[in-house]
Structures are given as C-alpha cells and as structure tokens.
C-alpha positions in Angstrom: 9.8 -19.7 -34.8 11.2 -22.4 -37.0 14.5 -21.6 -38.7 14.1 -23.9 -41.7 17.3 -25.6 -40.6 17.9 -29.0 -39.2 20.3 -30.1 -36.4 23.6 -31.2 -37.7 24.3 -33.6 -34.8 24.9 -37.2 -35.9 21.5 -38.9 -36.2 19.4 -36.0 -35.0 18.0 -34.0 -37.9 15.5 -32.2 -35.5 14.0 -29.0 -36.8 15.8 -25.8 -35.2 13.8 -23.0 -33.6 15.0 -19.4 -33.4 15.6 -18.2 -30.0 15.9 -14.5 -31.0 13.0 -12.1 -30.2 11.9 -10.0 -33.0 11.3 -6.3 -32.3 7.7 -6.6 -31.8 8.0 -9.6 -29.4 7.5 -9.1 -25.6 10.1 -10.6 -23.4 8.8 -13.8 -21.7 7.7 -12.7 -18.2 9.6 -15.5 -16.2 12.8 -14.8 -18.1 12.5 -11.0 -17.6 11.9 -11.4 -13.9 15.0 -13.8 -13.6 17.1 -11.2 -15.6 16.0 -8.4 -13.3 16.9 -10.5 -10.3 20.3 -11.4 -11.5 21.1 -7.8 -12.6 20.2 -6.6 -9.2 22.5 -9.2 -7.6 25.5 -9.0 -9.9 28.6 -6.8 -9.3 29.3 -6.2 -13.0 27.0 -5.9 -16.0 28.9 -6.3 -19.2 27.0 -5.1 -22.4 28.5 -6.3 -25.5 27.5 -4.9 -28.9 24.1 -3.3 -28.1 22.6 -0.1 -28.7 20.8 -0.3 -25.3 17.7 1.2 -26.9 15.1 -1.4 -26.7 13.0 -1.4 -23.4 12.8 -3.2 -21.1 16.2 -4.9 -21.9 18.2 -1.6 -22.0 17.2 -0.9 -18.4 18.4 -4.1 -17.0 22.1 -3.1 -16.6 20.9 0.0 -14.6 19.7 -2.5 -12.0 23.3 -3.5 -11.4 24.3 0.2 -11.1 21.4 0.9 -8.7 22.5 -1.9 -6.5 26.0 -0.6 -6.3 27.6 -2.7 -9.0 29.4 -1.5 -12.2 28.5 -1.3 -15.8 30.9 -1.8 -18.8 29.9 -1.2 -22.4 31.6 -2.4 -25.5 30.0 -1.0 -28.7 31.1 0.8 -31.8 28.5 3.6 -31.3 27.6 5.6 -28.3 24.5 4.5 -26.1 22.1 6.3 -23.9 23.6 4.4 -20.9 27.3 5.4 -21.5 27.1 8.0 -18.7 26.2 5.4 -16.2 29.0 3.1 -17.2 32.3 2.8 -15.4 34.1 1.7 -18.6 33.0 2.4 -22.2 35.1 0.9 -25.1 34.4 1.8 -28.7 35.6 -1.2 -30.6 34.4 -4.5 -32.2 33.2 -6.9 -29.5 35.2 -9.8 -31.1 38.5 -7.9 -30.9 37.9 -6.8 -27.3 36.9 -10.2 -26.1 39.8 -11.9 -27.9 42.2 -9.6 -26.0 40.4 -10.2 -22.7 40.5 -14.0 -23.1 44.2 -13.8 -24.1 44.9 -11.9 -20.9 43.1 -14.4 -18.9 45.1 -17.3 -20.8 41.8 -18.7 -22.0 41.6 -20.4 -25.4 38.3 -19.9 -27.2 37.9 -22.1 -30.3 37.4 -20.2 -33.5 33.8 -20.4 -34.9 33.7 -22.0 -38.4 30.4 -21.8 -40.0 29.5 -24.7 -42.2 27.3 -24.1 -45.1 25.6 -26.8 -47.1 23.8 -26.2 -50.3 20.2 -27.5 -50.5 18.4 -28.0 -53.8 14.6 -28.6 -53.8 11.7 -28.6 -56.2 7.9 -28.1 -55.8 5.4 -29.1 -58.3 2.5 -26.8 -58.7 -0.9 -27.2 -60.5 -1.3 -28.7 -64.0 -3.2 -26.7 -66.5 -3.7 -27.0 -70.2 -0.3 -25.1 -70.6 1.6 -27.5 -68.5 2.8 -28.3 -64.9 4.2 -25.4 -62.9 7.1 -26.0 -60.6 9.7 -24.1 -58.5 13.3 -25.1 -58.2 15.0 -23.6 -55.2 18.8 -23.4 -54.3 19.5 -22.2 -50.8 21.9 -22.5 -47.8 21.1 -25.0 -45.0 20.7 -21.8 -42.9 17.7 -20.6 -44.8 16.5 -19.2 -48.1 17.8 -15.7 -47.5 21.1 -16.7 -46.1 24.0 -16.2 -48.4 26.1 -19.2 -49.5 29.4 -17.5 -50.1 30.6 -19.7 -53.0 27.3 -19.5 -54.9 26.7 -16.3 -57.0 23.6 -17.4 -58.8 21.9 -20.3 -60.5 21.5 -21.1 -64.1 19.1 -23.8 -65.3 18.8 -25.4 -68.8 15.9 -27.7 -69.4 16.2 -31.1 -71.2 14.0 -34.0 -71.9 10.3 -33.3 -71.0 11.3 -29.8 -70.0 13.0 -29.0 -73.3 10.2 -26.6 -74.2 11.2 -24.3 -71.3 13.4 -21.4 -71.7 16.7 -21.3 -69.8 16.4 -19.6 -66.5 18.7 -17.6 -64.2 18.5 -16.5 -60.5 21.1 -14.1 -59.2 19.3 -12.6 -56.2 18.2 -14.2 -52.9 16.2 -16.3 -52.6 17.5 -18.3 -55.5 14.5 -19.6 -57.2 13.4 -20.6 -60.8 9.8 -20.7 -61.6 8.6 -22.4 -64.9 5.8 -24.3 -66.5 6.7 -27.5 -68.3 4.6 -27.7 -71.4 2.4 -30.8 -71.9 3.4 -32.7 -75.0 
C-alpha cells in the first residue's frame, strides 16, 4: 500500500510503500516458509514488543524451542508464549536494547524523525454558488500523522475568496472546505 510519502534521498522522490501487514492480510507464502525454516534452524528467537497473539506469526518462535533452541521475550505485558521462554523481561524494548548494545560496546545512532509540513489544495466543481475547494495541511508522513509543532490551522480569505467565512481545523486530518462565491 502506498504511504502518501515520498523518498527523502537526494534526487529520488519515489513514492513509498508500506511494508507492514494489516490484521486481515495473510502473510506472503514465500516469506512465511523462509521464516519457518529460519526459526527451526536458529538457536535463539528474540521476540521484542509483541503480544504473540496473531497466528501464524506467534507460533514461529515455538519452532526454535521445538528444535532445541531458546526463546527470549521482551514485552510490557504477558504473552501466551511466556511459559515456553527461557527469559521474559517486562520492560520497554528500547530501554532493554539500549542496555544490551551498551554491554556489547555497540553504538546505535539515535533515530531522529524529520517532519515536513505539506500544504495542498484541490479545486472541486463549479456551481452557481461558486467553486468548491479543499485546503489540506499535513505531515510528510501522511494526513493522519501528527506534526508536533502544529496544533491547528486557521484560514482567512482575501481577494476573490473574501466572501468566504474564516475557517479553523483543529483535528486530524487538518482540512478546510469552502466554496468561493462567483462575483
């Protein structure tokens, strides 16, 4: 599925696609078979931040245990697979992995999310009353993603749009819909 975002690499601007499966999506058969094979061959399955409730994915770590390997789970809440795990840690994954990488003397660069503000407009149909349009203000990450430094949008109309009432949008998606009267 397209994310509505573009690649930020210099000169690319390609459309990004989401690689996350939705609840109702089946796992791709080739990837599932590869995951099953890898889980059967590995000595340790590390499950980070997952409820281990969604099949067939939740059963993959058990293939490691069945083959004689070990299972470790890091999750804030209990999971149905906790009894099969050699180690269960109730903590935030980021904190646990930061400690693990520190003990291994590994440096993991901090993730810094960059948000860009996108402003767009779309003209609609013209009628005897005027021309309709939509003004949208959104994050480069998508229309329902929060831009932390934008609380809302207020629009005043001047020129040809002077006949329109001022508008505010304070909930996502931030959109203003109006009809510009025909003079």
